[in-house]
Structure formats: C-alpha cells, structure tokens
XYZ file of C-alpha atoms in Angstrom:
190
model
C 0.000 0.000 0.000
C 1.496 3.375 -0.996
C 2.129 5.865 1.770
C -0.571 8.507 2.120
C 0.442 12.096 1.556
C -0.888 13.779 4.693
C -0.668 17.220 3.126
C -3.005 16.131 0.327
C -5.496 14.707 2.819
C -5.506 17.845 4.991
C -5.759 20.097 1.927
C -8.712 18.077 0.615
C -10.410 18.296 4.022
C -9.795 22.051 4.227
C -11.406 22.596 0.823
C -14.434 20.545 1.861
C -14.742 22.386 5.188
C -14.364 25.806 3.573
C -17.103 24.983 1.072
C -19.355 23.703 3.871
C -18.906 26.940 5.833
C -19.747 28.950 2.728
C -22.912 26.913 2.157
C -23.989 27.169 5.798
C -23.185 30.862 6.264
C -24.046 32.379 2.896
C -26.797 34.966 2.823
C -28.690 33.240 0.009
C -31.101 30.397 0.481
C -29.214 27.138 0.901
C -28.669 25.724 -2.570
C -28.840 22.115 -1.663
C -28.777 20.027 1.443
C -27.489 17.153 -0.694
C -24.314 19.085 -1.557
C -23.413 19.308 2.122
C -24.221 15.617 2.583
C -21.825 14.854 -0.280
C -19.141 17.059 1.250
C -19.503 15.312 4.600
C -19.347 11.892 2.950
C -16.127 12.869 1.162
C -14.680 14.204 4.418
C -15.554 11.002 6.291
C -13.896 8.925 3.604
C -10.768 11.108 3.680
C -10.539 10.997 7.490
C -10.914 7.196 7.508
C -8.168 6.879 4.901
C -5.973 9.264 6.888
C -6.507 7.408 10.164
C -5.798 4.035 8.557
C -2.540 5.424 7.209
C -1.605 7.112 10.512
C -1.943 3.786 12.328
C 0.184 2.015 9.741
C 2.954 4.512 8.995
C 6.013 4.958 11.144
C 6.191 8.500 12.497
C 6.692 10.259 15.823
C 3.557 10.148 18.018
C 3.341 13.942 18.337
C 3.078 14.410 14.575
C 0.486 11.650 14.329
C -1.547 13.302 17.074
C -1.340 16.759 15.466
C -2.372 15.516 12.023
C -5.308 13.539 13.433
C -6.420 16.471 15.613
C -6.444 18.806 12.628
C -8.368 16.327 10.459
C -10.972 15.775 13.173
C -11.265 19.498 13.739
C -11.999 20.056 10.040
C -14.623 17.334 10.221
C -16.237 18.955 13.281
C -16.453 22.214 11.316
C -18.507 20.372 8.746
C -20.754 18.950 11.494
C -21.424 22.462 12.784
C -22.241 23.564 9.232
C -24.739 20.701 8.935
C -26.425 21.846 12.160
C -26.688 25.389 10.795
C -28.038 24.213 7.466
C -30.606 21.919 9.115
C -31.795 24.850 11.218
C -31.880 27.155 8.200
C -34.384 24.883 6.491
C -36.879 25.540 9.250
C -36.003 29.200 9.858
C -34.295 31.563 7.425
C -32.304 33.544 9.965
C -30.150 35.393 7.429
C -33.054 36.964 5.592
C -33.677 39.897 7.939
C -30.236 41.434 8.382
C -26.686 40.695 7.420
C -25.042 38.428 9.943
C -21.514 39.780 10.366
C -20.365 36.796 12.425
C -21.455 34.417 9.646
C -19.546 36.492 7.085
C -16.460 36.415 9.314
C -16.791 32.640 9.716
C -16.531 32.311 5.938
C -13.366 34.443 5.977
C -11.928 32.439 8.907
C -12.568 29.202 6.980
C -10.776 30.639 3.944
C -7.829 31.584 6.155
C -7.697 28.053 7.540
C -7.732 26.672 4.004
C -4.871 28.982 2.963
C -2.806 28.008 5.990
C -3.308 24.300 5.461
C -2.052 24.716 1.905
C 0.947 26.505 3.414
C 1.870 23.443 5.545
C 3.480 21.616 2.633
C 6.172 24.213 2.069
C 6.777 25.701 5.519
C 10.387 25.369 6.627
C 11.293 28.571 8.503
C 9.594 30.704 11.154
C 9.358 33.571 8.630
C 6.910 31.477 6.604
C 4.400 31.146 9.435
C 0.885 32.493 8.846
C -0.432 35.834 9.966
C -1.427 34.848 13.502
C -2.327 38.404 14.408
C -4.602 38.799 11.387
C -6.460 35.580 12.165
C -6.843 36.472 15.852
C -8.043 39.961 14.904
C -10.706 38.462 12.636
C -11.641 36.078 15.441
C -12.029 39.019 17.848
C -14.235 40.799 15.307
C -16.416 37.690 15.088
C -16.676 37.506 18.891
C -17.657 41.181 18.994
C -20.247 40.616 16.271
C -21.634 37.704 18.292
C -21.849 39.852 21.444
C -23.515 42.663 19.494
C -26.077 40.263 18.059
C -26.722 38.825 21.543
C -27.547 42.345 22.777
C -29.976 42.843 19.887
C -31.556 39.483 20.593
C -32.071 40.279 24.269
C -33.564 43.677 23.407
C -36.226 42.093 21.219
C -34.923 43.508 17.925
C -34.869 40.008 16.437
C -37.263 37.093 16.881
C -36.548 34.419 19.508
C -35.746 31.874 16.791
C -32.654 33.917 15.919
C -31.160 33.021 19.322
C -30.660 29.383 18.332
C -29.228 30.422 14.969
C -26.763 32.755 16.633
C -25.690 30.041 19.054
C -24.998 27.700 16.129
C -22.884 30.345 14.396
C -20.982 30.917 17.656
C -20.243 27.193 17.933
C -18.945 27.185 14.364
C -16.674 30.147 15.155
C -15.273 28.301 18.176
C -14.573 25.219 16.062
C -12.805 27.348 13.445
C -10.624 28.782 16.212
C -9.729 25.294 17.496
C -8.858 24.184 13.986
C -6.490 27.115 13.522
C -4.799 26.205 16.806
C -4.313 22.651 15.510
C -2.735 24.009 12.326
C -0.372 26.177 14.365
C 0.675 23.133 16.383
C 1.478 21.210 13.195
C 3.479 24.156 11.913
C 5.433 24.511 15.141
C 6.271 20.801 15.103
C 7.522 20.954 11.515
C 9.873 23.943 11.735
C-alpha cells in the first residue's frame, strides 16, 4: 500500500470544510442540502483513509496526534455547518439582516484553508501564517456575536434567531480550534 500524503489529505479536508462553511453561512437560500451531505461523505472517507494510514505509517507520536487532531477538527467544522443548514431549512435567519459573524466565519474558513495549503512548504519561522490577522478576525467575530446577543435580548430580532446565533458561535469556536491545531502542526515541523 502506498504511503498517504498527509498534506493532500488535509488540503482536501480544508477545501471541503471551507465549502461547507460557505454553504452554511451564505446569505442566500441554501442551494442544496445534498451538496453538504456529499461534502460530509467525502470528508468522512478522507478521514478514515488518513486514520488508517496514521496507524500504519512509522512516524513520531506527536506528529500523528497533530495531524489527526487537525483532520478531526476540520470534520467537526462540517458537522457544525450541517447543524446550521438543518436549522436554516426551518427558519431563514439570514433573511432579515446581514449576519456579520457568519460572514467572518466564511473568511476564517478561507484563512484556515490557505494556511493548510501553506503546511506543505513551511520550513522557517518567517513562513508562518499571519497569527495576528487571524486572531483579529476572530475578535471581530466575537464582537459581532456579542452585538447580536444584545440585539436578541432587546427584542430587535425574533426568539428563533437566538438558536441560529448560538450555532454560528459554535462554528466560530470550532474554526478557532482548527487554527490552533494548524499552528501546532506548523510549530512541530519547523
């Protein structure tokens, strides 16, 4: 059995996760629930292939743990997107106003995708990603979440928006964890 290229697997997962976030957080009506189901199926298949290879290949345990953690984090992002999309079918919570946190989640997912593609060629500390830029975007998303929570408690939005906002907040937290996993892989490979 040929050795799996872990970079390819993580890059494939990052593309799938980024697309799932776009589908779940876009302002338009969800195009298709079946597209997200297909994305999740592809991600499951990739993670299973990755895990099978991680158990079989000889490598230091820390690297194995970091790669698996990142792959599982990307898969959890897709799970959060599925929760958002399932909720959106019953309530269209993006129709009333722009949801800044959702827009920032899409940008955070794109940043994660870019940084995973950077893993393959990173050799020196100067090639590390823009940690400050990612954290700044993350802070903006937290502030947008807090702002929306204030509007929700003041009655500006319907009660159903509370659940939607909680789902977006959970997605943001998962995106943050995924970035931390990527940073750990980068730090182990320099």
